[in-house]
Structure formats: structure tokens, C-alpha cells
CSV table of C-alpha atoms in Angstrom, one decimal:
chain,number,residue,atom,x,y,z
A,1,GLY,CA,62.9,283.3,71.2
A,2,ALA,CA,60.5,286.0,70.1
A,3,ASP,CA,60.5,287.0,66.5
A,4,LEU,CA,62.2,290.3,65.8
A,5,GLN,CA,59.6,293.0,65.0
A,6,PRO,CA,60.4,296.1,63.0
A,7,SER,CA,59.2,299.3,64.6
A,8,ASP,CA,58.5,302.7,63.2
A,9,LYS,CA,61.5,303.9,65.2
A,10,THR,CA,63.9,301.8,63.1
A,11,ALA,CA,65.9,303.4,60.3
A,12,ALA,CA,64.0,304.1,57.1
A,13,SER,CA,64.5,302.6,53.7
A,14,ILE,CA,62.6,304.3,50.8
A,15,ALA,CA,61.9,302.0,47.9
A,16,PRO,CA,60.7,303.6,44.7
A,17,MET,CA,57.2,302.3,45.2
A,18,ASP,CA,56.9,303.6,48.8
A,19,SER,CA,54.6,306.5,49.6
A,20,LEU,CA,55.8,310.0,50.1
A,21,ALA,CA,54.4,310.2,53.6
A,22,PRO,CA,56.8,312.0,56.0
A,23,SER,CA,59.0,309.8,58.2
A,24,PRO,CA,58.1,309.6,61.9
A,25,PRO,CA,60.2,311.8,64.2
A,26,GLY,CA,63.7,310.4,64.6
A,27,HIS,CA,63.9,308.6,61.3
A,28,ALA,CA,66.5,311.0,59.9
A,29,ALA,CA,68.6,310.9,63.1
A,30,LEU,CA,68.6,307.1,63.0
A,31,ARG,CA,69.6,306.9,59.3
A,32,ARG,CA,72.5,309.3,60.1
A,33,GLY,CA,74.0,306.8,62.4
A,34,ARG,CA,73.7,303.8,60.1
A,35,THR,CA,76.9,302.5,58.7
A,36,SER,CA,77.4,300.1,55.8
A,37,GLN,CA,80.7,298.2,55.8
A,38,PRO,CA,82.0,296.1,52.9
A,39,HIS,CA,81.7,292.3,53.7
A,40,GLN,CA,79.6,293.0,56.8
A,41,VAL,CA,76.8,290.5,57.5
A,42,TYR,CA,73.4,292.0,58.5
A,43,HIS,CA,70.3,290.3,59.9
A,44,LEU,CA,67.4,292.3,58.4
A,45,THR,CA,63.7,292.3,59.1
A,46,VAL,CA,61.3,294.0,56.6
A,47,ALA,CA,57.6,294.1,57.2
A,48,THR,CA,54.7,294.6,54.8
A,49,GLN,CA,52.8,297.9,54.9
A,50,ALA,CA,50.5,297.8,58.0
A,51,ARG,CA,51.7,294.1,58.5
A,52,ALA,CA,49.2,293.0,55.8
A,53,PRO,CA,49.5,289.2,55.2
A,54,VAL,CA,50.2,289.6,51.5
A,55,PHE,CA,52.4,286.5,51.4
A,56,ALA,CA,49.7,284.2,52.7
A,57,ASP,CA,48.9,284.0,49.0
A,58,TYR,CA,51.2,281.3,47.5
A,59,ARG,CA,51.6,283.2,44.2
A,60,ALA,CA,52.6,286.4,45.9
A,61,ALA,CA,55.1,284.6,48.1
A,62,SER,CA,56.6,282.7,45.1
A,63,ALA,CA,57.0,286.0,43.2
A,64,ALA,CA,58.7,287.8,46.1
A,65,SER,CA,60.9,284.8,47.0
A,66,ARG,CA,62.4,284.6,43.5
A,67,CYS,CA,63.7,288.2,44.0
A,68,PHE,CA,65.6,287.3,47.2
A,69,GLN,CA,68.2,285.3,45.3
A,70,ASN,CA,68.2,287.4,42.1
A,71,ALA,CA,71.8,288.3,41.2
A,72,THR,CA,70.7,291.6,39.7
A,73,MET,CA,68.9,292.7,42.8
A,74,LEU,CA,71.7,291.5,45.1
A,75,GLY,CA,74.5,293.2,43.2
A,76,ASP,CA,77.7,292.0,44.8
A,77,ALA,CA,75.9,291.2,48.1
A,78,THR,CA,75.3,287.5,49.1
A,79,MET,CA,72.0,286.3,50.6
A,80,LEU,CA,73.1,283.8,53.2
A,81,ALA,CA,69.6,282.9,54.5
A,82,TRP,CA,66.1,284.1,54.2
A,83,VAL,CA,62.5,283.3,55.1
A,84,LEU,CA,59.3,284.9,53.9
A,85,MET,CA,56.5,285.0,56.3
A,86,PRO,CA,52.9,286.1,55.5
A,87,ASP,CA,53.6,289.7,56.6
A,88,HIS,CA,57.4,290.1,56.8
A,89,ALA,CA,60.7,288.7,55.7
A,90,HIS,CA,64.1,288.0,57.4
A,91,TRP,CA,67.3,288.2,55.4
A,92,LEU,CA,70.8,287.3,56.5
A,93,LEU,CA,72.8,289.3,54.0
A,94,GLN,CA,76.5,289.8,53.4
A,95,LEU,CA,77.5,293.0,51.6
A,96,GLY,CA,80.2,292.9,48.9
A,97,GLU,CA,82.6,295.6,48.0
A,98,ASN,CA,80.4,298.0,46.0
A,99,ASP,CA,76.9,298.4,47.3
A,100,GLN,CA,75.7,300.1,50.5
A,101,LEU,CA,73.2,298.3,52.7
A,102,GLU,CA,70.4,300.7,51.9
A,103,ALA,CA,70.9,300.3,48.1
A,104,VAL,CA,70.7,296.5,48.4
A,105,VAL,CA,67.6,296.6,50.6
A,106,ASN,CA,66.0,299.2,48.3
A,107,ARG,CA,66.5,296.9,45.3
A,108,LEU,CA,65.2,293.8,47.1
A,109,LYS,CA,62.1,295.6,48.4
A,110,SER,CA,61.3,297.4,45.1
A,111,GLY,CA,61.9,294.4,42.9
A,112,SER,CA,59.9,292.0,45.1
A,113,ALA,CA,57.1,294.6,45.3
A,114,ARG,CA,57.0,295.0,41.5
A,115,ALA,CA,56.9,291.2,41.1
A,116,THR,CA,54.3,290.7,43.8
A,117,ASN,CA,52.1,293.5,42.6
A,118,ARG,CA,52.3,292.2,39.0
A,119,MET,CA,51.4,288.6,40.2
A,120,LEU,CA,48.4,289.9,42.1
A,121,ASP,CA,47.4,292.5,39.5
A,122,ARG,CA,47.6,295.2,42.2
A,123,LYS,CA,49.4,298.6,42.6
A,124,GLY,CA,50.8,300.5,45.4
A,125,VAL,CA,52.9,300.2,48.5
A,126,LEU,CA,53.9,296.6,49.6
A,127,TRP,CA,56.7,297.0,52.1
A,128,SER,CA,56.8,299.3,55.1
A,129,ARG,CA,59.4,302.1,54.7
A,130,ALA,CA,61.2,301.1,57.9
A,131,TYR,CA,63.3,298.0,58.4
A,132,HIS,CA,65.3,296.6,61.3
A,133,ASP,CA,69.0,295.8,60.7
A,134,HIS,CA,71.5,294.2,63.1
A,135,ALA,CA,75.2,294.1,62.0
A,136,MET,CA,76.5,290.7,63.1
A,137,ARG,CA,79.5,290.7,65.4
A,138,SER,CA,82.4,288.5,64.5
A,139,ASP,CA,81.7,286.3,67.6
A,140,GLU,CA,78.1,285.6,66.5
A,141,ASP,CA,77.5,282.2,65.0
A,142,LEU,CA,76.0,282.9,61.5
A,143,ARG,CA,74.7,279.3,61.1
A,144,ALA,CA,72.8,279.6,64.4
A,145,VAL,CA,71.3,282.9,63.2
A,146,ALA,CA,70.4,281.3,59.9
A,147,ARG,CA,68.7,278.4,61.8
A,148,TYR,CA,66.8,281.0,63.9
A,149,ILE,CA,65.7,282.8,60.7
A,150,VAL,CA,64.4,279.7,58.8
A,151,ALA,CA,62.7,278.3,62.0
A,152,ASN,CA,60.3,281.3,62.0
A,153,PRO,CA,57.5,279.3,60.3
A,154,LEU,CA,57.8,276.6,63.0
A,155,ARG,CA,57.7,279.2,65.9
A,156,ALA,CA,54.7,280.9,64.2
A,157,GLY,CA,52.8,277.5,64.0
A,158,LEU,CA,52.6,277.7,60.2
A,159,VAL,CA,54.1,274.2,59.7
A,160,ASP,CA,55.2,271.3,61.9
A,161,SER,CA,58.4,270.8,59.8
A,162,ILE,CA,60.4,273.4,58.0
A,163,GLY,CA,60.6,270.9,55.1
A,164,ASN,CA,56.9,271.6,54.6
A,165,TYR,CA,57.4,275.4,54.2
A,166,PRO,CA,58.5,276.5,50.8
A,167,PHE,CA,59.6,280.1,51.3
A,168,TRP,CA,63.1,279.9,52.8
A,169,ASN,CA,66.7,279.1,51.9
A,170,ALA,CA,70.2,279.1,53.4
A,171,VAL,CA,73.6,278.7,51.7
A,172,TRP,CA,74.6,276.0,54.2
A,173,LEU,CA,72.2,273.4,52.7
């Protein structure tokens, strides 16, 4: 299947490092409808600003990847699976009792941006403000979604075997 692509029409997430540029029309209305349910599992796609291939740099990808499993950034949420591509990331994330989805996404984006910028000795915006989220239905197979997520480097032609790609993980391993 085709890789999910975030669009400027998806709901916004404003990380502390993001610019203060106004949101495209419709952002506020989309955010208004977003719900965040305890224990809900979400498939999220976050893209770098202007889809810049920042994570083609191994050091940058390593710095960001460490954040995706950081207990402080996750709070009481659980990262079930993730993959970091050169210009975007996919997360399969289950919320806990305390944090709203937007808060967890903000911590992951801002923390990974700080770590990446520090590693590359750069400043400024790393992630796009917008992100795509899909609340998983109870009848959706989470393992199948996790396999889809971690197979992104294969579909993109980055590697011939997922074992040769270092920037992914899943709790089912």
C-alpha cells in the first residue's frame, strides 16, 4: 500500500520549536473535532518541515530515534511500534490514563527536534506543525499495522531486508 502522507489539512500540533506562522485555513476546525481517549491506540505520521530528508544523516536519525522510546517523553503512553524515515516518522502509540494525544506528540516532536538539532549543531524548526492521526478501531489488527509501519523502508527501497534498517522497533519482537 501507499505510504500515508500528512497534509496541511490534517490537525495541527504545535511543538515549542515550531514557527509562529499562522495555521492554514481549517486547522482550528480540525483540532476542535479531535478526541483523545485513554488507552486508545493511534497510528500517527509526522513529517519534517518541507519534507527535508534530515534523517538521512545517521547521527540525526540516531538522536531522534532514542526519543521515541524515552519514558519521560512518552509519559504514561506506550510506543507499540515506530519507524523513522529520512523525512517522516510513523508511530503506533497507545495512550495511558493521564496525557492527551496532543501532549504526547508535542513532547516527542520537541524532544526529538532538540536532540537532532543538538547533534547536527543546528537551530530552528525540524517537524512540520501538522500531523496525521488515525484512531485504531477495536477490529483492526495492531500487529498488522505494526508490520505495515516497520516495512516502510522496504517499500521505499531503502533496504532489501528490514534487518538492515536500524531505525525502527515494535513491542512484539
